[in-house]
Tab-separated table of C-alpha atoms in Angstrom:
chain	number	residue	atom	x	y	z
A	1	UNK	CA	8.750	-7.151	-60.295
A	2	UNK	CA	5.341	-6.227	-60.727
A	3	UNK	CA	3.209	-3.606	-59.100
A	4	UNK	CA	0.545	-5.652	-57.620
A	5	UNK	CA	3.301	-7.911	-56.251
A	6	UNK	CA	5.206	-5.389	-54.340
A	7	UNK	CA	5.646	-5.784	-50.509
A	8	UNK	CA	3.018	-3.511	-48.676
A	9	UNK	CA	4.768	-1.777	-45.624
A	10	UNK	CA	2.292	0.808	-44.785
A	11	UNK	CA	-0.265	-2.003	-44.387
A	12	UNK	CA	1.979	-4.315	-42.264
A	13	UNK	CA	2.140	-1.146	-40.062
A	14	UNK	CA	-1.253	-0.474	-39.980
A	15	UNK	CA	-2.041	-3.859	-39.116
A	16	UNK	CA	0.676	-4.126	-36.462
A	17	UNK	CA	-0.003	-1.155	-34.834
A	18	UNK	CA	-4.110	-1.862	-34.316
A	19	UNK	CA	-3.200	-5.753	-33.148
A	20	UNK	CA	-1.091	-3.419	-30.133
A	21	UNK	CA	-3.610	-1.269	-29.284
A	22	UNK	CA	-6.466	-3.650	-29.135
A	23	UNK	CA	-4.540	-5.709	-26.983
A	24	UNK	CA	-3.299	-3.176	-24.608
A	25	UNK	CA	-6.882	-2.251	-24.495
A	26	UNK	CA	-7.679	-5.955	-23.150
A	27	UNK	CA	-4.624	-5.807	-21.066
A	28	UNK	CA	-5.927	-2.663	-19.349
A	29	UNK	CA	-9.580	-3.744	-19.135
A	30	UNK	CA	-8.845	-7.000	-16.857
A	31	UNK	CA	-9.893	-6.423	-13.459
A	32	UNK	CA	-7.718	-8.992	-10.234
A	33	UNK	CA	-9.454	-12.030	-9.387
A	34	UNK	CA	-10.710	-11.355	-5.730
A	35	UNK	CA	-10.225	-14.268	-3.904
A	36	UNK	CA	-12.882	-15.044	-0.993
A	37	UNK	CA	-9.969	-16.088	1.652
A	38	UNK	CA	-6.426	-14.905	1.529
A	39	UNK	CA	-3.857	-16.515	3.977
A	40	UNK	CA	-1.849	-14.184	5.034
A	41	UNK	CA	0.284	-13.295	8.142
A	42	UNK	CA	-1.042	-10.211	9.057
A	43	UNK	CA	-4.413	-9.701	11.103
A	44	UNK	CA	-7.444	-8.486	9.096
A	45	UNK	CA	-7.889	-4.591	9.294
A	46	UNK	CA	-10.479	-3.316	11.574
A	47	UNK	CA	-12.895	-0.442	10.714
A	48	UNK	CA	-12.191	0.717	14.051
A	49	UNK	CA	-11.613	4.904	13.371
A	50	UNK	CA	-11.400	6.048	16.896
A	51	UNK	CA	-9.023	9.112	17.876
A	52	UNK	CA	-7.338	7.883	20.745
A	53	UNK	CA	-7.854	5.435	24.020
A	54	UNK	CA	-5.523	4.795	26.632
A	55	UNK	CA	-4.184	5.173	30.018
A	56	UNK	CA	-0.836	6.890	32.023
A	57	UNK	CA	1.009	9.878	31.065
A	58	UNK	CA	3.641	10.004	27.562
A	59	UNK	CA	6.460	9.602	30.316
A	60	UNK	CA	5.158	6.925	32.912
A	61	UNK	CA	3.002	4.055	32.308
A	62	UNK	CA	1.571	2.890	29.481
A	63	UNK	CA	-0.355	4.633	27.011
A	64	UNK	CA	-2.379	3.101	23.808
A	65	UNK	CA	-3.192	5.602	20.704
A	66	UNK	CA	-4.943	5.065	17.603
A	67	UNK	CA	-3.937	8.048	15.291
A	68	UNK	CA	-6.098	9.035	12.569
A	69	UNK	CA	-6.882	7.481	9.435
A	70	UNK	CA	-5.446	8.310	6.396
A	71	UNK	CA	-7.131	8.381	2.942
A	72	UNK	CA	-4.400	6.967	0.188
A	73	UNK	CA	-5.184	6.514	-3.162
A	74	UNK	CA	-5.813	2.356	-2.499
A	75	UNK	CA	-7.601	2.703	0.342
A	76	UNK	CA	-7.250	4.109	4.217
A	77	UNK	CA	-4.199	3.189	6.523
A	78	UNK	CA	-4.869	3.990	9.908
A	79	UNK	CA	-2.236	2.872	12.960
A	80	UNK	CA	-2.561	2.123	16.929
A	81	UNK	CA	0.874	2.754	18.809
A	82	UNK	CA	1.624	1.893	22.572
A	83	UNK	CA	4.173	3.725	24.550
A	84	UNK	CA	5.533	2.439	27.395
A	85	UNK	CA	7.760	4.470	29.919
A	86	UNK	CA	8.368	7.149	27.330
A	87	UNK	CA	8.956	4.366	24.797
A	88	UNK	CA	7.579	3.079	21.588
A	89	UNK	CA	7.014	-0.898	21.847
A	90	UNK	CA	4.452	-1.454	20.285
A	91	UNK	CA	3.372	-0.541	16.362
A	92	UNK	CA	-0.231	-2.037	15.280
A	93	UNK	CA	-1.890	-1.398	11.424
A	94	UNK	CA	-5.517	-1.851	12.305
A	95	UNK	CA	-6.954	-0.808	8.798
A	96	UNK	CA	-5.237	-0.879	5.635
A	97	UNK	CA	-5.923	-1.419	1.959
A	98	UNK	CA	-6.765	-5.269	1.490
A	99	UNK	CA	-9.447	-5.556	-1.071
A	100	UNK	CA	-7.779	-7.725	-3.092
A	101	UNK	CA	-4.854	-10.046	-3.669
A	102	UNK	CA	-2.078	-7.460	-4.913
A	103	UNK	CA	-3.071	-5.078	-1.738
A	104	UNK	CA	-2.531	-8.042	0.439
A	105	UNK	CA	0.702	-8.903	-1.055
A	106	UNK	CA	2.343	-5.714	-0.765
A	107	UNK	CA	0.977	-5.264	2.574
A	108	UNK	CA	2.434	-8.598	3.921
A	109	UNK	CA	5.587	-7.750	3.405
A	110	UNK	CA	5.364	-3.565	3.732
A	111	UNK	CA	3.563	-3.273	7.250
A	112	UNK	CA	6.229	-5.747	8.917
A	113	UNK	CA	8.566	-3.465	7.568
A	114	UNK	CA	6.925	0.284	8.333
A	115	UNK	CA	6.292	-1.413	12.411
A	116	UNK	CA	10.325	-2.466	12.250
A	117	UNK	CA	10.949	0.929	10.931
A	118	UNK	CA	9.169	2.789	13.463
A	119	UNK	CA	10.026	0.636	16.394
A	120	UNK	CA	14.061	1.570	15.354
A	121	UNK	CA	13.437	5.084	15.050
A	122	UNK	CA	11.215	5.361	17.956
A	123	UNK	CA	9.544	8.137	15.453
A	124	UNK	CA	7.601	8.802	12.274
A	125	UNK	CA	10.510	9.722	10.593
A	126	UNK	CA	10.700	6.354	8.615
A	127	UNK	CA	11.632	5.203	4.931
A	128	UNK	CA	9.133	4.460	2.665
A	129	UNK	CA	8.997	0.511	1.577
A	130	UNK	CA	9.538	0.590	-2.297
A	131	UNK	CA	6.342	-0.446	-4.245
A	132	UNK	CA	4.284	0.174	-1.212
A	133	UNK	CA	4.808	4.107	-1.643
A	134	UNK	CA	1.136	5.167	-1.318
A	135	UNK	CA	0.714	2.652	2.221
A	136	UNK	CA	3.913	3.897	3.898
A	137	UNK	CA	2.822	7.503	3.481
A	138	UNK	CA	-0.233	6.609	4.957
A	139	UNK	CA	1.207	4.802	7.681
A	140	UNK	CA	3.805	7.768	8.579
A	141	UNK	CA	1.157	10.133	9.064
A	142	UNK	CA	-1.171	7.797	10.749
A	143	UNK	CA	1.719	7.043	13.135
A	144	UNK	CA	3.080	10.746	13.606
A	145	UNK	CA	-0.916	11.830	14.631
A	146	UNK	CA	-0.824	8.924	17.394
A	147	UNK	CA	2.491	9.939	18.571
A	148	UNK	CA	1.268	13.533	18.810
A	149	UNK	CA	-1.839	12.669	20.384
A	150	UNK	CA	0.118	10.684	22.992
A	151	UNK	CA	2.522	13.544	23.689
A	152	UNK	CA	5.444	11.651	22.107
């Protein structure tokens, strides 16, 4: 076989290996399509950042606390809890991360979740929902500063 007509590895290689990194490099440069209405099942996040607001004692009654809000890395998480009689029943996310579609899809089926969680343990001390890690950390401290706020 001649020279010239040799197979040329290093080039195939070479080739190969810049086709991959250009198109990670497009892969990594697409921003999510934000669409202007998402249906989902939760209630849109308010921008509501108040301490605290209610009424009764932690024991009697029933008392309403917003706890504070928490800065994750996709945006804040901030929750409102009621207590009635001594009780958690009632577990509210008024602002979380929702700017665009994937934030709203892992928080449609996360929040549910965290307020289940919280309602069972009738505490902060809740599991995190896998692939909303950065949200449920938010939520449990949101939720344990309400609860201390409210005495509970």
């Amino acid at each position: 076989m001649h020279a010239l007509k040799k197979s040329r590895p290093l080039r195939r290689i070479v080739l190969a290996s810049a086709a991959t990194v250009s198109g990670m490099v497009m892969l990594l440069s697409l921003k999510p399509h934000a669409s202007p209405q998402a249906a989902l099942a939760l209630p849109a996040p308010s921008g509501s950042a108040s301490a605290s607001s209610g009424s009764g004692s932690a024991t009697t009654g029933t008392k309403t606390v917003t706890g504070d809000t928490i800065q994750t890395r996709w945006g804040p998480v901030q929750v409102r809890v009621t207590i009635k009689d001594g009780r958690l029943t009632e577990v509210t996310a008024v602002s979380y991360p929702s700017d665009n579609p994937r934030d709203q899809e892992i928080n449609s089926y996360a929040l549910p979740r965290l307020r289940t969680e919280a309602l069972t343990a009738q505490s902060a001390d809740i599991d995190t929902v896998s692939g909303a890690t950065y949200t449920s950390e938010g939520y449990r401290q949101s939720l344990q500063s309400a609860l201390d706020s409210a005495g509970g």
